Short mmCIF file of C-alpha atoms in Angstrom, two decimals:
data_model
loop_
_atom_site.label_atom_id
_atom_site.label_comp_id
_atom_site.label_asym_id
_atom_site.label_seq_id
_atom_site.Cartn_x
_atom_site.Cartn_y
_atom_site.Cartn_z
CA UNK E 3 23.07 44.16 -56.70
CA UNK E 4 24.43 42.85 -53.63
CA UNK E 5 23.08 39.49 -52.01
CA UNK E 6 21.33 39.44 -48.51
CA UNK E 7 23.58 37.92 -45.92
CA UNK E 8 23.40 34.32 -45.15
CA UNK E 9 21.60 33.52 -41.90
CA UNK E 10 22.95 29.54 -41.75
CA UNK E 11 19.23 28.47 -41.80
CA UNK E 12 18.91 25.95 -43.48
CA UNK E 13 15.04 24.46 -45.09
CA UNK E 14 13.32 21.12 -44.59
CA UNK E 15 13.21 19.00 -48.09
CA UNK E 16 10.12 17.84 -48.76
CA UNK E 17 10.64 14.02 -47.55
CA UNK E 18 11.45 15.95 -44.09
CA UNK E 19 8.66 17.63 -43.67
CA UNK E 20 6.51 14.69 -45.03
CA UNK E 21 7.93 12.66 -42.26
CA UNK E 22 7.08 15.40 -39.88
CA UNK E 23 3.71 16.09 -40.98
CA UNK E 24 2.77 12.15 -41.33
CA UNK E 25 4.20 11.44 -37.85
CA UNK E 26 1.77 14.45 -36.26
CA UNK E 27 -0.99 13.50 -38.09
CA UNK E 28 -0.64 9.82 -36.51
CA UNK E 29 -0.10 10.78 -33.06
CA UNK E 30 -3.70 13.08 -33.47
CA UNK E 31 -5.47 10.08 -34.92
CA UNK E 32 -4.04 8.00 -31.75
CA UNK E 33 -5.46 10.56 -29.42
CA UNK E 34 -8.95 10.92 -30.91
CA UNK E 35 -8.82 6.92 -30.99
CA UNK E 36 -8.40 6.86 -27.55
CA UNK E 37 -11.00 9.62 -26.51
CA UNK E 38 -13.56 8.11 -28.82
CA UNK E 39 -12.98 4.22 -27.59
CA UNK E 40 -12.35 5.85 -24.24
CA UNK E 41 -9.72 3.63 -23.67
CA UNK E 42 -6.21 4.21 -21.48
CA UNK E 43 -4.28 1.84 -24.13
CA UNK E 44 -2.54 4.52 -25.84
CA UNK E 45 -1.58 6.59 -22.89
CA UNK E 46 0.00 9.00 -23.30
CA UNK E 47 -2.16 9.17 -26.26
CA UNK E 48 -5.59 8.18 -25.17
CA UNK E 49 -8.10 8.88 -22.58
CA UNK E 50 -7.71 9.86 -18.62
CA UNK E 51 -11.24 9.30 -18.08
CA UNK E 52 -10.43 8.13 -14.36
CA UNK E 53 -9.46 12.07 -13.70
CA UNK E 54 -12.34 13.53 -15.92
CA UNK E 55 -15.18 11.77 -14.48
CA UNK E 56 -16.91 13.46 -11.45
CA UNK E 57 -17.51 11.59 -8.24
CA UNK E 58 -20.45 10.78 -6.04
CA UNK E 59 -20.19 13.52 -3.01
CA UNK E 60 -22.40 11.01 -0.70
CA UNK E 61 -20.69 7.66 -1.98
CA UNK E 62 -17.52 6.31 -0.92
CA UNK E 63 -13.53 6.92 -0.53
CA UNK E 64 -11.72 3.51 -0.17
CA UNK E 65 -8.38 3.14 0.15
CA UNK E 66 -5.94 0.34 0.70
CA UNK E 67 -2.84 0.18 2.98
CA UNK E 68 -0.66 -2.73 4.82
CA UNK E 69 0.09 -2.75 8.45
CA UNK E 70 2.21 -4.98 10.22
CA UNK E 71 2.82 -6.53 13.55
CA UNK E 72 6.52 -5.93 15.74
CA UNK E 73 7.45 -7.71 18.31
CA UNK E 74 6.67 -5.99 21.41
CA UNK E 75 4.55 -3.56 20.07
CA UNK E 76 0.83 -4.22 21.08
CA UNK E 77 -1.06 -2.80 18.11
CA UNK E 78 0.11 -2.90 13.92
CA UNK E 79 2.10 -0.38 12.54
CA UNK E 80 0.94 1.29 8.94
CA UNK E 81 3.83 0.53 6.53
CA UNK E 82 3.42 3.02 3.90
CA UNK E 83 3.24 1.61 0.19
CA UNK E 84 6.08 3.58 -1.97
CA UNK E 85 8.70 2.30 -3.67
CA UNK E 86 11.22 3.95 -1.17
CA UNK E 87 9.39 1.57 2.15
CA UNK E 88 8.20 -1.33 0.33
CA UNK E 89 9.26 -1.24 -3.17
CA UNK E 90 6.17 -1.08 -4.71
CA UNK E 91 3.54 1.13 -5.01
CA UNK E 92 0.18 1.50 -3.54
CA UNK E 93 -1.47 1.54 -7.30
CA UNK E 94 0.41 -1.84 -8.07
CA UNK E 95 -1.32 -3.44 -5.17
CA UNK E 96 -4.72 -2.39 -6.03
CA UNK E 97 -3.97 -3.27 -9.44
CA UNK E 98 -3.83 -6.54 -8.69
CA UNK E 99 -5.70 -6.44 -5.05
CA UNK E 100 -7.57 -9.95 -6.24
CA UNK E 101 -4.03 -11.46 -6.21
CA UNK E 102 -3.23 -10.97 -2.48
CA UNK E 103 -6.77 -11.64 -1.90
CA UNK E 104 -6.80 -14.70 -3.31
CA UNK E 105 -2.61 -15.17 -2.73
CA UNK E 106 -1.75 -13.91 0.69
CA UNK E 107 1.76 -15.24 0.10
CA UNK E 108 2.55 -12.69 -2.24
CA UNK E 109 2.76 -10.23 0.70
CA UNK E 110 5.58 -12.18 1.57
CA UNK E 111 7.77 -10.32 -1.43
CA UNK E 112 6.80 -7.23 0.27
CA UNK E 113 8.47 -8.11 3.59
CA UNK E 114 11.54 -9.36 1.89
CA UNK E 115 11.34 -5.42 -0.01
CA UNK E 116 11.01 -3.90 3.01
CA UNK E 117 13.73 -6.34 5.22
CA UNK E 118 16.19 -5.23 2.04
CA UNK E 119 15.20 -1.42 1.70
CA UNK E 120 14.74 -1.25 5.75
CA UNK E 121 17.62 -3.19 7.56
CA UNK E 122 17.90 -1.00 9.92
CA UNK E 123 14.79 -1.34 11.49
CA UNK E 124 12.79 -3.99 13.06
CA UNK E 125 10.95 -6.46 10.54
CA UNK E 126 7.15 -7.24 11.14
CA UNK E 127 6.20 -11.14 12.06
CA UNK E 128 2.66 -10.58 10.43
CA UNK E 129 1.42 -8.89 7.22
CA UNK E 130 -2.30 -7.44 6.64
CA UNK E 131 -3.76 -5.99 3.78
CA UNK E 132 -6.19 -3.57 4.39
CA UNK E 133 -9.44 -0.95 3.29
CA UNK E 134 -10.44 2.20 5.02
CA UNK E 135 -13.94 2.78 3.51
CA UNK E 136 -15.08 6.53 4.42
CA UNK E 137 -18.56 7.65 4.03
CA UNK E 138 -19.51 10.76 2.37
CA UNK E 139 -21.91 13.42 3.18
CA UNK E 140 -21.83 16.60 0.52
CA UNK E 141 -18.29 15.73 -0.33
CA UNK E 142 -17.20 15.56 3.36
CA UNK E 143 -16.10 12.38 5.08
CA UNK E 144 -18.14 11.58 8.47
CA UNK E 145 -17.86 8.99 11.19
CA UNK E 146 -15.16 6.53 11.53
CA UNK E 147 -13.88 4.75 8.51
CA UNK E 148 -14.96 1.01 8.13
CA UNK E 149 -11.53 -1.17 8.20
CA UNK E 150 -11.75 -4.18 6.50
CA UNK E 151 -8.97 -7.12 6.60
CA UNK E 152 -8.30 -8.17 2.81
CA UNK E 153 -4.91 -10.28 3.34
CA UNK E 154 -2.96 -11.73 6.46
CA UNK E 155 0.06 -12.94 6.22
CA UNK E 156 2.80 -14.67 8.86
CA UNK E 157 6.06 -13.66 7.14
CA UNK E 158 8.76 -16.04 6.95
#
């Protein structure tokens, strides 16, 4: 009797597929953790409750932005909050909104971002930290949004 032809696969010894099957079996419990603390701790393994939770279709949308003021132009300009204008993101800011509340100075690290990133263009003379709050009616925004002035700051 002939022998079938080797196929150059080659099996897992048991300590490999223990490792394997122990290593899946922790990642699971990590992700029903999370779910059942509903917690974001273990992202990527836990929760994303802030995508799964449905909103109120006659509440609120409120979003926050920074404008600044250039010389000779009469009203602020919206700088846009991405890493590529500003170097930081618009989440990081609203992460830690109570900061620049509380710190307007803080915006000055912005300007220098955007004076580095943006040399180019002109630089603003005054910082402010703002919310656009939009009403909703049935999931559809009406009227004008209310602007409210978080931050100001005179950059140096």
């Amino acid at each position: 009797m002939s022998q079938p032809p080797a196929t150059g696969v080659k099996r897992l010894s048991r300590p490999a597929i223990a490792w394997r099957v122990g290593a899946s079996v922790l990642a699971l419990a990590v992700l029903v953790a999370g779910q059942i603390v509903d917690t974001d701790d273990y992202f990527p393994l836990g929760s994303l409750s802030q995508y799964g939770a449905p909103k109120d279709l006659n509440g609120t949308v409120r979003s926050v932005y920074l404008e600044g003021s250039f010389a000779g132009e009469a009203e602020p300009a919206v700088i846009g909050l991405s890493h590529a204008s500003t170097g930081v993101a618009r989440g990081e800011i609203e992460g830690q909104l109570g900061r620049f509340i509380d710190d307007p100075s803080l915006l000055q690290s912005i300007a220098d971002a955007y004076a580095q990133l943006r040399p180019e263009r002109p630089q603003p003379e005054v910082l402010y930290l703002r919310r656009s709050v939009v009403q909703l009616v049935d999931g559809h925004a009406v009227g004008e949004p209310e602007i409210l002035t978080l931050a100001t700051w005179e950059v140096q």
